[in-house]
Amino acid sequence: MSDPEPQSPSRRGLRLRQKLALILLLAALVPVAIASSVAVLLVVRGLEEGVRAQTDRTLRVALNLVLGHVEEVFQSSIRLAGSELSMALATGRTQAIEEVLAHRENELPRGQVIIADASGRVVAERTLNDQRTAASLSAEELNTALRHGLAYERRVTFARSNRGRGLLVIRAVVPVLDDGFHLQGVVVLVAPLDSEFADRLKAQLAADVVLYGGEEPNASSFVAADGKRQLAIPVPAPAFKLVQRGPSAIAQTTLEGHSLSMGFAPLASLEGERLGMLAVALDQESVVSAKVRAWHTLLVTGVLAFFFALLLAALISRRLTGPLAHLHAGAAAIARGDLDTRLQRETGDEIGDLAEAFAQMTHAVRENQERLAARMRELTTLHEIGRAISSVLGLDEVLDKIVEELAGVLSARRTVLLLADEDGAFHVGAGVGVDQDRAGLARLGEALARRQGPLVVDEVLVEADLAEAAAAAHVTGSLLAVPLEQKDHILGLVLVNREFAPFADNDLGLVFAFADHASSAIQNARLYHEVQKSSEELELKVKERTFELVIANQELERTLRELGQAQAQLVLSERMAGLGSLVAGIAHEINSPAGAIQGAVDALRENVARLAKRAREIGDLAMAPEDRAHFFALVERLAPQLGEVRIDAPLEVRRRTQALAEQIASFGIHHADLLCRTLVEIGATEAAEPLALLGRTYRLEPLVGYLEQYAYLQRNAAAIRTAIRRVTRIVGGLKSYSHLDQAKAEPANLHDGLENTLVILHHELKYGIHVVRKYAELPPVLIYVDELNQVWTNLIHNAVQALGGRGEIMIETRRIGSAIEVAVEDNGPGIPPDVLPRIFEPFFTTKAKGEGTGLGLGIVKQIIDKHGGHIEVSSLPGRTRFTVRLPIDGPPVAASTAVG
Amino acid sequence: MRRLSPALFLLILGCRPPQVTAEMTLLVGRPADAITLDPARAYDTDSAEVCEQIYDKLVRYKRRTLEIEPALAERWTVSPNGTEWTFSLRRGVTFHDGSRFDADAVLFNLERQRDGAHPYHEADFASWEAAFRNVARLEKIDDFTVRLVIERPYAPFLANLAVYGMGMVSPAAVRRWGHGYAQHPVGTGPFRLVEWSHGDRITLERNPDYWDGPPAIGHLVFLPIHGARQRLVAIEGGAIDVAERLAPEDLQFVALHPELKIERVAGNNVSYLAMNTGHAPLDDPRIREAISHAINKMPIVKMVYQGLALSATGALAPSSWAHIDLEERAYDPMLARRLLREARFVPPKAPLKLLVMSTPRDYLPSPEKVARIIAHNLAEVGVPVEIIAHPLAEHLRRTSAGEHDLCLLGWSGDNGDPDNFLYTLFDGDNATPGNARNVAFLRDPKLHGLLRWAQETEQQDQRMRYYAEAQRSIAAQTPWVPLAHAQVVLTHRTHVSDIEVTPSSTSYFHHAVLEPR
């Protein structure tokens, strides 16, 4: 992949480059500019200083030269005034003097010499050494000079000549003494400071010299282009002022375009009178041109430096920011998601390191992406498998799906799912690329199973224990085998084979996942199968029960028929008119249980049907075997008490339901209140927790429904039993009533009898009649159970009838000494007072014919008398109470049982 | 950029033109080095000059005059009988070594000179004997009051206290250095010694705590440059700022040089040819008189001094208030010869020794030239003379010992008092060989009396009369041929100013100012 050349450099890269370039430029130029400006300034100033210093030096030297000349002149005068002249003067002969002068002339400077004698008279005068311009003194000056000399004074001074334009001269006066220090005469020497002198100075100074008498330049070394002496050198005004004030001055001036640096020193007489000036002039041209050159150089080099720096800055910044720009572009590409971007990493600096780091990151990201994609694919496959499994119930379809997906994901040539039989033999459950090798694969599977664990090999034929089976099954190359296990018994084996590519670790993991799914599917299928079987067995049992019940029912019908016959016989016997009623009453009495039986049998039919349905539903739940076993065990355990019924007031039911719901609240069962209510109604509250536990895993409705139906079944069966017993008793009672039975008195629980009676009359009591029981602790009482049951039946039945289907019946039992008292109270309209005394008469009834025998209370009284007890009645509107008292020890022996 | 600009600003501020600081150094070129810096022992001008910078006296001369003003003594009183001088000393003055100037210091200074038994007495204390012989006792009244009791009233007493020899030295320093104190001077003056490199230079530095205001210059260096020419070259070239005692002929050029300036002060001095009256034949006044006529002074005065002197007729310069006009001995060789014949002068076998200093002096610029002229003159009249030249110290020693027949000397007056000349140079008290200032060794009781009375009398007119008489008496005896009274000349560069040139030919540099060049 080639480097992506940035199409248009990003804005940032350019700015950075520009910044860098600018900074470099400034960093290079600013100090350079400052330094070079300062340097040039210093150089220029140095040059100027140098010129000043040089001028000053030259001036000093010039001054010294001038004063040296003064001394020279003086010394010459002194020498001249030596013994030779002294002697010549002593002779008084002019010629002698002239000779001396001639002799000494070449020792004397240019100028003029005047010799006077001891009286001051001038005796000789001579212009010396080709002195061209006359440098003579005024007479006054001469006299002054001679006066000094005659006073033995030696003097030398500057003076101004009276010729020319006041040319400066040196004037020396020396007295001439003999050996005895006697005065012989005076020597006066005048030396001009003229242009020739200026030339001499120039030769020694290498600078031009100008001598000013007063303000007029009257001697100079300047020579014009035409060779003529240049005298008109104007004094720069500031210099003149300075010189007037101080000892010297330096000033600049120009002469014919030449720049000059001039130094001025004043010259004064001994008396201090300012006579003129000595000036030196140095050509400044070279300095000026040097200065100009310096500035030019500065400018040129400055411009060059600028461009050079600019170029360098541009190059350097480009070089530095280039890799950075590349890096930036690459990073942007990666950020966009183009992970294949390659970053340039050639520079050896931090940018290279950065690029390297980026590349590594990209690589890592890319790898992760790929891994992620692979994982996603696997997850998707697993999900689909899961879905397939959950959507396809058939085991075969599930297994087929598994092997298909596995083959696809792993690109396997052959994918096989082997299932194990109970005896450990394998067979192909599903397979891709299996063809004709089913048997061989099965064998291979068995071989693999013996390994007892998963297997990944790159070449199966290498494995000693598998090679034969593999070859037989035409399996070569990479092999991956994962056993399907459930609680360490093998369900089967997954086998994946491909030719050329070895399996990776995550392939194994994938297959494990698939294998788990397969195991689950297989297991579930088996469970389902089992549940179905259980359900079928249950149906069978129910059918058996039903059949038994039907038989029982048939027998009952037969009995009924017999009864009917008895009834008919009774009717035929007709002892009394009341007997017909009695029989009718008895028949009526018997109707109740019969009806109960009938009802129970009907209900039973429905029960059984519902029960079977519930059983099927339970089968559909595909419960785990142990759970299923638990449930049915529970059912079996609860069965007895499910048959026993308690009639509870709705309020009581509600209370109990709430209590139960709280009990199992922690289980978080849906419709828990419904469940609890049901359990409470069927009296299976202790099933609440187990069911709730199951309810976490499975739908409870089938289970609870099953239990309910089972309860009802039991109840109905119990009801049938009870009803049959009732009938039996009624018949027994009838028998005893008509001396058919000489039953014995036996100790019994009165409450049982009461409850039995309530059961029998349940269907009468169910709607609108609320039964309140106030039972005390009673010992067993010696009674004729059946007969008393008649009593209770009668009393309760009467109460029910009196209430007209709506009201409250209270049954109260208590012990009084050696007797038991049982009271049946109702809140009906009451018995009218005129009827009350006659209520116990046999056959006395207020009912219409056929409705009631009227026999009831009479029989009741007879039975009570038989027991040695007592019955009484009290009645007010809203409160009718029948109280029966029975001795605990039973009836007296001699009591007659004859019913009159 | 913001941080740069203050830095730049400071940089620019720092580049200022050089200021004039007090660290200017004044270089003074002199013919000779100082001999001693113990003022009591100094007798030559070079030593005296340096001492005048280092020390203060109790009183001093007003600037450029010979009037007395307070210095270390703020005020003084004289008892009616004129013998008790009570001085109140200035407070808060410290010596250069930090010790306090007080009455104890004053007494130490006076006692060591007066009392021969003083532990720090030196045999060659030059000025005491002459000036303070009559001090009876010294009293300390309190820490800052001393009383000097003199035996008899002594008019020049106060003037003598202003002489360089009465410069107050630090007793602590004297105690510390003992005999070597002369090399380690410690005073209260405007300058203090930094270093004395013998023969090379004496370096003084300003005393910033000087009670009369510190000097303007930072350092003062005295350079002995033998040879007037060298001194001239040095000052012309700028190597020195002040040149003392240039040759008079060189002064011509100096005068013409725009950068040099000549300070001229009428000198309170005299140069003379002294004749040792103790040595024959000079013990004969007629011979001495003859000699006085044999010498042609005109060329000496004019040529040697180059117009910077007056012909002397006596010891006192015309500037002295006791000066009288004495008769100028005319140059008359014939008269000289006649006088010699009358005195029966016989030229001795050995020529007369004419001792002369080789070092030019203020009062005598070209001593050897003068000696030559004199010798020539005397030879003309038949008096043979041998010139013996010595450096100054040696010359002074020999002459004070009386080894000469003739000697050339001079005297710069230290105080403006005629006593300083006449008593010192002519009184018999000062004619002790070895310690003599009276190198003519004149011993005249009458003169002595006159001089003593003049000392004791404080009335000026009375003193004048005495001194007039004394001068006439001296002139009559011709112990000398007075030569000239020289002007004191100081050459300096034009950028130096305010050097106080005194008639006694020492200069005060206290107020000297150096302008930047």
Coordinates of C-alpha atoms in Angstrom, one line a residue, chain A residues 185 194 235 469 479 663 684 732 816 878 894:
Chain A
G185 CA 76.7 91.7 22.5
D194 CA 56.3 79.6 6.5
V235 CA 38.9 77.6 9.7
A469 CA -11.3 -46.3 12.5
L479 CA -10.1 -33.6 13.4
Q663 CA -45.6 -17.0 53.2
A684 CA -53.3 -28.1 50.4
G732 CA -79.5 -48.9 58.9
I816 CA -72.7 -30.2 81.8
G878 CA -85.0 -14.9 64.9
A894 CA -83.8 -51.1 80.5

